CSV table of C-alpha atoms and ligand atoms in Angstrom, one decimal:
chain,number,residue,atom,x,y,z
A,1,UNK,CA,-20.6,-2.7,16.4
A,2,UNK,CA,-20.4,-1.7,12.9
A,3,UNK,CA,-19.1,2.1,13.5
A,4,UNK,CA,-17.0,1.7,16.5
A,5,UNK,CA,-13.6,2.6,15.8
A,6,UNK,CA,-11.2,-0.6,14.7
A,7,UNK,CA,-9.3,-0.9,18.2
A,8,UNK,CA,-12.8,-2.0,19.7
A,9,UNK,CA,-13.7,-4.5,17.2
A,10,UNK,CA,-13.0,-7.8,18.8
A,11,UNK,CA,-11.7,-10.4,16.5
A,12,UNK,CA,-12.9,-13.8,16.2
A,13,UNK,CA,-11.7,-15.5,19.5
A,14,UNK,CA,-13.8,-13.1,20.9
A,15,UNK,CA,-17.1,-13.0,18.8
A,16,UNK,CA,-18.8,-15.5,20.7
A,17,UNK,CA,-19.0,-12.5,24.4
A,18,UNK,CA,-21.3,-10.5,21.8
A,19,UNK,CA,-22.5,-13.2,19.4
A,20,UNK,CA,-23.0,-16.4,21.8
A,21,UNK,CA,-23.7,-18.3,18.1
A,22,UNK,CA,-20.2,-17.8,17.6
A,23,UNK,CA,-19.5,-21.0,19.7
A,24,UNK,CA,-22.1,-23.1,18.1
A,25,UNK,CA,-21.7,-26.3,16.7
A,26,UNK,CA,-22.3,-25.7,12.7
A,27,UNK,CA,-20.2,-22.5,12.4
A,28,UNK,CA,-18.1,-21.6,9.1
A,29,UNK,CA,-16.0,-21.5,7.9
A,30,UNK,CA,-14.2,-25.1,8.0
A,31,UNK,CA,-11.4,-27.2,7.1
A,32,UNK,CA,-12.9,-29.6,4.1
A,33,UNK,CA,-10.4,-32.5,4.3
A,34,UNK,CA,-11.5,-34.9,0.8
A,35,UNK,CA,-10.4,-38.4,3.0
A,36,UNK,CA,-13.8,-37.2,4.7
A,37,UNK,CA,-15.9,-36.1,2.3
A,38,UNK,CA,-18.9,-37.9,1.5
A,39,UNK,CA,-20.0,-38.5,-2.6
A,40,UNK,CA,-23.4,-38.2,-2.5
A,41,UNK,CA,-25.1,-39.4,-6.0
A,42,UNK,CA,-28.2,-37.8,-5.2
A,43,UNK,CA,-27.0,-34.4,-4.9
A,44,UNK,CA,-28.6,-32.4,-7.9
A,45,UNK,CA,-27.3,-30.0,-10.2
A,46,UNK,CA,-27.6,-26.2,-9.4
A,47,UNK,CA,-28.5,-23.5,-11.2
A,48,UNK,CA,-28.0,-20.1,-11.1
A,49,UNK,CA,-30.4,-17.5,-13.6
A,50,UNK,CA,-29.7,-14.1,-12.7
A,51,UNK,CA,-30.9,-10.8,-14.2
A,52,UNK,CA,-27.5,-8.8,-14.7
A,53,UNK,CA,-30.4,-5.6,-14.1
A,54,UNK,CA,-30.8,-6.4,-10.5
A,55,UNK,CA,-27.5,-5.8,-9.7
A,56,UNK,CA,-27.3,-2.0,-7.9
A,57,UNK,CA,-24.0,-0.7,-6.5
A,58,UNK,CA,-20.7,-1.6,-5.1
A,59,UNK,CA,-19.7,-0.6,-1.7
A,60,UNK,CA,-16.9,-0.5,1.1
A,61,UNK,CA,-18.7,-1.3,4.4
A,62,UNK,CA,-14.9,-1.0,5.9
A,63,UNK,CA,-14.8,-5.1,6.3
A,64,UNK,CA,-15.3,-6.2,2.5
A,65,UNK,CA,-16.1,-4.9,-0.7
A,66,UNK,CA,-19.9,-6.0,-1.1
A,67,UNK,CA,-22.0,-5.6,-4.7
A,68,UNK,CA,-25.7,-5.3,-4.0
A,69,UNK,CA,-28.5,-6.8,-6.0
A,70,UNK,CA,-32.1,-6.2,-5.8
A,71,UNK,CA,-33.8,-9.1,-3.9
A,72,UNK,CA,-37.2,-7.8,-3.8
A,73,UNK,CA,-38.7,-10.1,-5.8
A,74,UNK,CA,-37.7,-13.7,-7.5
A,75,UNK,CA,-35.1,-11.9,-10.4
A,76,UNK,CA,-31.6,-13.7,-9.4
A,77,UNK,CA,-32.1,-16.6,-8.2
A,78,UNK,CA,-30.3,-20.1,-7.5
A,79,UNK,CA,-32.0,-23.3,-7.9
A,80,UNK,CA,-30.9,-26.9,-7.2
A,81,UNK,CA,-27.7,-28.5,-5.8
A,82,UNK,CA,-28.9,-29.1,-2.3
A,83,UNK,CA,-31.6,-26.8,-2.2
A,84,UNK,CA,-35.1,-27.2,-2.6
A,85,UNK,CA,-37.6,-24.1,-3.8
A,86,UNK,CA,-35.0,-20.8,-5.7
A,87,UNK,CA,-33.1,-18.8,-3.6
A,88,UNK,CA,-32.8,-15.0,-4.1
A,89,UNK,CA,-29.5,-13.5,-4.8
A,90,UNK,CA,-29.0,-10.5,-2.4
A,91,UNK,CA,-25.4,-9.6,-2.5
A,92,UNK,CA,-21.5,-10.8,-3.0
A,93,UNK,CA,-18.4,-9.9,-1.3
A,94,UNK,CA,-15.1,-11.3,-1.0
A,95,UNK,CA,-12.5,-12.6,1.7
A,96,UNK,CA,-8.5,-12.2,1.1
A,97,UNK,CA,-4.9,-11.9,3.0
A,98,UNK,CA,-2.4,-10.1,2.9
A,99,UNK,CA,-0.4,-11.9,1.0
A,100,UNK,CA,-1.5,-14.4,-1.8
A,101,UNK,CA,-1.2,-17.6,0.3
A,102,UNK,CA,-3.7,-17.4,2.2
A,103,UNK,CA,-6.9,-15.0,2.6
A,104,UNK,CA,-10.0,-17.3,1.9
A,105,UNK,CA,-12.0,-19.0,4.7
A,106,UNK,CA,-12.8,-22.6,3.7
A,107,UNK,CA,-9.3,-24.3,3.7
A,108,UNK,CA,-9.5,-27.3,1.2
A,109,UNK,CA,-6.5,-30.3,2.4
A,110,UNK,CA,-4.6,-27.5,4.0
A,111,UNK,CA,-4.7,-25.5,0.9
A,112,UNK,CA,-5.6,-21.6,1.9
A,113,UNK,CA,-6.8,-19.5,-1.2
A,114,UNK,CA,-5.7,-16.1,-2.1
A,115,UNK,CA,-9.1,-15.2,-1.5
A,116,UNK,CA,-12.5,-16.3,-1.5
A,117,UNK,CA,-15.9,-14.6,-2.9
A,118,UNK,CA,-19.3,-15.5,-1.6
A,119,UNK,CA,-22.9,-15.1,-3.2
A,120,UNK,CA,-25.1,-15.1,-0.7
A,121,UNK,CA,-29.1,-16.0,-1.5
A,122,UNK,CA,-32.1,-16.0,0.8
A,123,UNK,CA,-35.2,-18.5,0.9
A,124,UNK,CA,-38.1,-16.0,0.3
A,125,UNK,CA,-40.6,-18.7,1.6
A,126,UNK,CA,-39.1,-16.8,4.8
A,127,UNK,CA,-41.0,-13.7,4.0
A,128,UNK,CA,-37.5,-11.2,4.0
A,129,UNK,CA,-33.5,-11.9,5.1
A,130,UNK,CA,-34.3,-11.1,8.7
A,131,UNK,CA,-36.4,-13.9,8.7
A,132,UNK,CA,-34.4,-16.1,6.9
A,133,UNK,CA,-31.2,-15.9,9.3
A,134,UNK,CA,-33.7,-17.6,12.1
A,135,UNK,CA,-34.2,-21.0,10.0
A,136,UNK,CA,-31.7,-24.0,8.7
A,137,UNK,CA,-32.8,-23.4,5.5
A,138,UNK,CA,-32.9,-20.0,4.9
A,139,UNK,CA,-29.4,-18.8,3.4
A,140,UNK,CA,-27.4,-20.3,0.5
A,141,UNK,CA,-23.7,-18.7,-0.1
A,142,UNK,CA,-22.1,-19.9,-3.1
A,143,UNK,CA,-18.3,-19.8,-2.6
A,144,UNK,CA,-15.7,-19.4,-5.4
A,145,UNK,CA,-12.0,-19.9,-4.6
A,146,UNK,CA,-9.9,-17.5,-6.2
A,147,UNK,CA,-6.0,-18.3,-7.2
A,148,UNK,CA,-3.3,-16.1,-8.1
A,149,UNK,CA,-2.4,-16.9,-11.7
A,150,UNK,CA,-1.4,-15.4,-15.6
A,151,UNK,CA,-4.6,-15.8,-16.9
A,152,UNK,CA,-7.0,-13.7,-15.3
A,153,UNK,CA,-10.5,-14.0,-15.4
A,154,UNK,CA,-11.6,-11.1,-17.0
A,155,UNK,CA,-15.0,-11.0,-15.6
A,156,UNK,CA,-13.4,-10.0,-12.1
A,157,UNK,CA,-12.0,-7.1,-14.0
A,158,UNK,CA,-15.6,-5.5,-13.6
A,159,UNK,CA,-15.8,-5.6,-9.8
A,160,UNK,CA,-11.6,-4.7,-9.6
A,161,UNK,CA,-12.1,-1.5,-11.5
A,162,UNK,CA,-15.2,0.0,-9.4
A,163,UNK,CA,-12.3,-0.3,-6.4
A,164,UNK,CA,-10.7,3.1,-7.3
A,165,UNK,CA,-14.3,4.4,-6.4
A,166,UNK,CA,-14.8,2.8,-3.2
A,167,UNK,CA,-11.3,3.1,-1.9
A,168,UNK,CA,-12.4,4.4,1.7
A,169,UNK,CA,-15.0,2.7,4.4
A,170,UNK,CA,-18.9,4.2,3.8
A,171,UNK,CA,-17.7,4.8,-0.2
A,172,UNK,CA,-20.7,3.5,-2.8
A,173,UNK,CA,-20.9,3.5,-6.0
A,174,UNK,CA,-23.3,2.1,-8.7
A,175,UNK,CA,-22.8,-1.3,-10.1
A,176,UNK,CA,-25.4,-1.9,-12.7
A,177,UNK,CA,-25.8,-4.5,-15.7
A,178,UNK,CA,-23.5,-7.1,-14.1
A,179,UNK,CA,-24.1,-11.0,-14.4
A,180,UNK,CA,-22.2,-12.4,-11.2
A,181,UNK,CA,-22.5,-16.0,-13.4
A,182,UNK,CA,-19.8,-14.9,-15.3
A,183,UNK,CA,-17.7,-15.3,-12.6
A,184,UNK,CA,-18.4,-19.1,-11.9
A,185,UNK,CA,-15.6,-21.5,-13.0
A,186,UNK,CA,-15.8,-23.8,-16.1
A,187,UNK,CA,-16.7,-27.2,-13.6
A,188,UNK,CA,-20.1,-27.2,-11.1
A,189,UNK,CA,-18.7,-29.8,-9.0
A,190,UNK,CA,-19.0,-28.9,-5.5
A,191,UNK,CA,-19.2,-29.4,-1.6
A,192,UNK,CA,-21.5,-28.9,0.4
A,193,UNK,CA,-22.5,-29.1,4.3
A,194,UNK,CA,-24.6,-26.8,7.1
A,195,UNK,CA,-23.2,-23.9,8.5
A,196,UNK,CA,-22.6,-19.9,9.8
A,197,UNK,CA,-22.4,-16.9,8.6
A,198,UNK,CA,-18.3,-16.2,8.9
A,199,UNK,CA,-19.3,-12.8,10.4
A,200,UNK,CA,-21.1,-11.7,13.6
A,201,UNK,CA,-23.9,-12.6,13.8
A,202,UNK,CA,-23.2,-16.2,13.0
A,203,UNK,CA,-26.1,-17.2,12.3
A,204,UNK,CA,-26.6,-21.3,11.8
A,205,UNK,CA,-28.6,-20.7,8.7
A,206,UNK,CA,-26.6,-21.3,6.0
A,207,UNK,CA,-26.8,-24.2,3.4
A,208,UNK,CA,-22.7,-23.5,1.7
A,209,UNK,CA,-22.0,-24.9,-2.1
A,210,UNK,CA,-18.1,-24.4,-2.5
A,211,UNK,CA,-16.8,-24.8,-5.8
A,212,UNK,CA,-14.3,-27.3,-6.0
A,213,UNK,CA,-12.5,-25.2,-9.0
A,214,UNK,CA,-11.1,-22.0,-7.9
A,215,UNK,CA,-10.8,-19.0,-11.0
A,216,UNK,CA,-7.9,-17.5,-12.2
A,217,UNK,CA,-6.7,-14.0,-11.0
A,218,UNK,CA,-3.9,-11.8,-11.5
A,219,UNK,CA,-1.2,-10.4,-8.7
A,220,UNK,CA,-2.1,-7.0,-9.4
A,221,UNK,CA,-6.0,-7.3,-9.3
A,222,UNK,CA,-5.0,-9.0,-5.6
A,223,UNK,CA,-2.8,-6.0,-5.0
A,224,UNK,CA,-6.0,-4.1,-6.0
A,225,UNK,CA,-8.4,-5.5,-3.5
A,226,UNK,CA,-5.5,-4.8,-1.1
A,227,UNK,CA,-5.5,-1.1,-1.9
A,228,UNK,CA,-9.0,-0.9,-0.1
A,229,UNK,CA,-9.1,0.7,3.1
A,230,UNK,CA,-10.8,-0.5,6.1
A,231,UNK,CA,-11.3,3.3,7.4
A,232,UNK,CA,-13.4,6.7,6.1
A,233,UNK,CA,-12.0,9.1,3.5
A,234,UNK,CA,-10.7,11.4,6.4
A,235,UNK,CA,-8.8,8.6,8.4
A,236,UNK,CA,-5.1,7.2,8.3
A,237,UNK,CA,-5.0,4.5,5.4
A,238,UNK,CA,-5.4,1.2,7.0
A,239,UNK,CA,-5.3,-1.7,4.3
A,240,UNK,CA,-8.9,-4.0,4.4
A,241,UNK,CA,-6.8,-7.0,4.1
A,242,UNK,CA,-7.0,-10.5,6.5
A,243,UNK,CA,-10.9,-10.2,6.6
A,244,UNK,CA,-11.2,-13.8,6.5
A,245,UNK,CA,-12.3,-16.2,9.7
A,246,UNK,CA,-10.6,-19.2,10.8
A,247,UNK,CA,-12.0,-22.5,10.1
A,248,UNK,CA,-14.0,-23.7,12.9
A,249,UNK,CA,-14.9,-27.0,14.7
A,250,UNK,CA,-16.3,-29.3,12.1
A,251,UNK,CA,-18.1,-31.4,15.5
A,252,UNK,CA,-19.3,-34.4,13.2
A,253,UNK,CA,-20.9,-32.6,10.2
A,254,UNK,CA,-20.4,-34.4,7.0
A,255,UNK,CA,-19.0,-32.6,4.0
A,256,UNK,CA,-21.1,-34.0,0.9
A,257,UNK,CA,-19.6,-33.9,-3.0
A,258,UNK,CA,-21.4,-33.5,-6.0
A,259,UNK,CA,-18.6,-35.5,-8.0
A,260,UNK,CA,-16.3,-38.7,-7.5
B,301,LIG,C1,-29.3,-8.5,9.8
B,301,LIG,O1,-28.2,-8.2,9.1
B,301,LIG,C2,-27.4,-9.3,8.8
B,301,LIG,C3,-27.5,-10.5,9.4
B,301,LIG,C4,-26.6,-11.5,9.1
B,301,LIG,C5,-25.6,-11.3,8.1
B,301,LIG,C6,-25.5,-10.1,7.6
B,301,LIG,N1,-24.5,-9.8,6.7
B,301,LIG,C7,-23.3,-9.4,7.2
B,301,LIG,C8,-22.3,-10.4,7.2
B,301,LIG,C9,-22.3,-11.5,6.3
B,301,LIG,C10,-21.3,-12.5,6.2
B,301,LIG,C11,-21.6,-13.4,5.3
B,301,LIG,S1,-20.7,-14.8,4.8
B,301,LIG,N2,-19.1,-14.5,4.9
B,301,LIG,O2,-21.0,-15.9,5.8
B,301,LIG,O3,-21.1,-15.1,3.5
B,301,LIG,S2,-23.0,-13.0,4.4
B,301,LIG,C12,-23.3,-11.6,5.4
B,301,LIG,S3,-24.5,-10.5,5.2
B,301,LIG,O4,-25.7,-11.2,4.9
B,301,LIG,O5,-24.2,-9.5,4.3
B,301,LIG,C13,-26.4,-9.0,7.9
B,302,LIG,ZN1,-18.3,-14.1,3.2
């Protein structure tokens, strides 16, 4: 699926004739509504301790801008929250529109984020990823809401200036001594509940902590990220914008908070 040409990529109402997972009853994203939410007092803490060395390159893969880390071996990882044992860091990407109200995935009491990044961790009690994507427990994504706003985080400045070197689908460049903590937001409140991946293959195997306070960035880093193109150097410009999914049936799973 990955290098067909764009008119034969099905969009997400259509998934679920290659991906039959895509119909299942914990996918993500989902509509977090707080009349529903559950606080749960038990929930712990989490922590992340990542080695800004593991980090490797940046990439355009056509449907996101992606950075890389090395996850061969316990150097990134995230502990606590919901999860039990440390999860390894293996890469973060981000969702957005094409406009700045709306682009991310989760939609919190019908608010829609310009955007939407996700740091995705795997269990390595699963011996690799491939593994991982088969159990309930094996993928953590942490998600961080991202608003449009006059003061800028200027930690996302890193990832938004490697852009002009990955303008076109397949382009990679090297992303090295980067600390993706930096990018987490002042409070570690969050949700959490079971779910997908928000791409084919939609895998159920995904424990999500969503931050509950979205970071600041500015109209023209957004205008940035909308500069990317979803086709090869040699192709007509077509702006990567609008890679986000739908929320999806929530069929009776409870959304937990960390806080009151
Ligand atoms: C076997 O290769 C696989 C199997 C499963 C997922 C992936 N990936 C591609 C999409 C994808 C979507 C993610 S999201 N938006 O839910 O955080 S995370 C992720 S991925 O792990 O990079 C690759
Ligand atoms: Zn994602």
């Amino acid at each position: 699926v990955g290098d067909l040409p764009l008119r034969f990529h099905p969009g997400p109402e259509r998934w679920h004739e290659n991906y039959p997972m895509a119909k299942g009853d914990k996918q993500s994203p989902i509509e977090i509504n707080s009349k529903d939410v559950r606080h749960d007092s038990s929930l712990a803490p989490w922590h992340a301790s990542y080695d800004p060395g593991a980090a490797k390159t940046i990439l355009n893969n056509g449907r996101t801008c992606r950075v890389v880390f090395d996850d061969s071996f316990d150097r990134s990882v995230l502990r606590g929250g919901p999860l039990t044992g440390a999860y390894r860091l293996r890469q973060l990407h981000l969702h957005w529109g094409s406009s700045d109200d709306h682009g991310s995935e989760h939609v919190i009491d019908g608010v829609k984020y310009a955007a939407e990044l996700h740091m995705v961790h795997w269990n390595p009690k699963h011996g690799n990823f491939a593994g991982a994507l088969k159990q309930p427990d094996g993928v953590a994504v942490v998600g961080i809401f991202l608003k449009v706003g006059k003061t800028p985080k200027p930690e996302m400045k890193r990832i938004l200036e490697e852009i002009d070197n990955i303008k076109t689908k397949g382009k990679e460049a090297p992303f090295q001594h980067f600390d993706p903590s930096i990018l987490f937001p002042k409070s570690r409140d969050y949700w959490t509940y079971h779910g997908s991946f928000t791409t084919p293959p939609c895998e159920e195997c995904i424990t999500w902590i969503l931050l509950r306070e979205p970071i600041e960035v500015s109209p023209d880093q957004m205008a940035k990220l909308r500069s990317l193109s979803k086709n090869g150097e040699n192709e007509a410009m077509n702006p990567l914008v609008d890679n986000w999914r739908p929320p999806q049936p929530v069929k009776g799973r409870v959304v937990r908070a960390s806080f009151k």
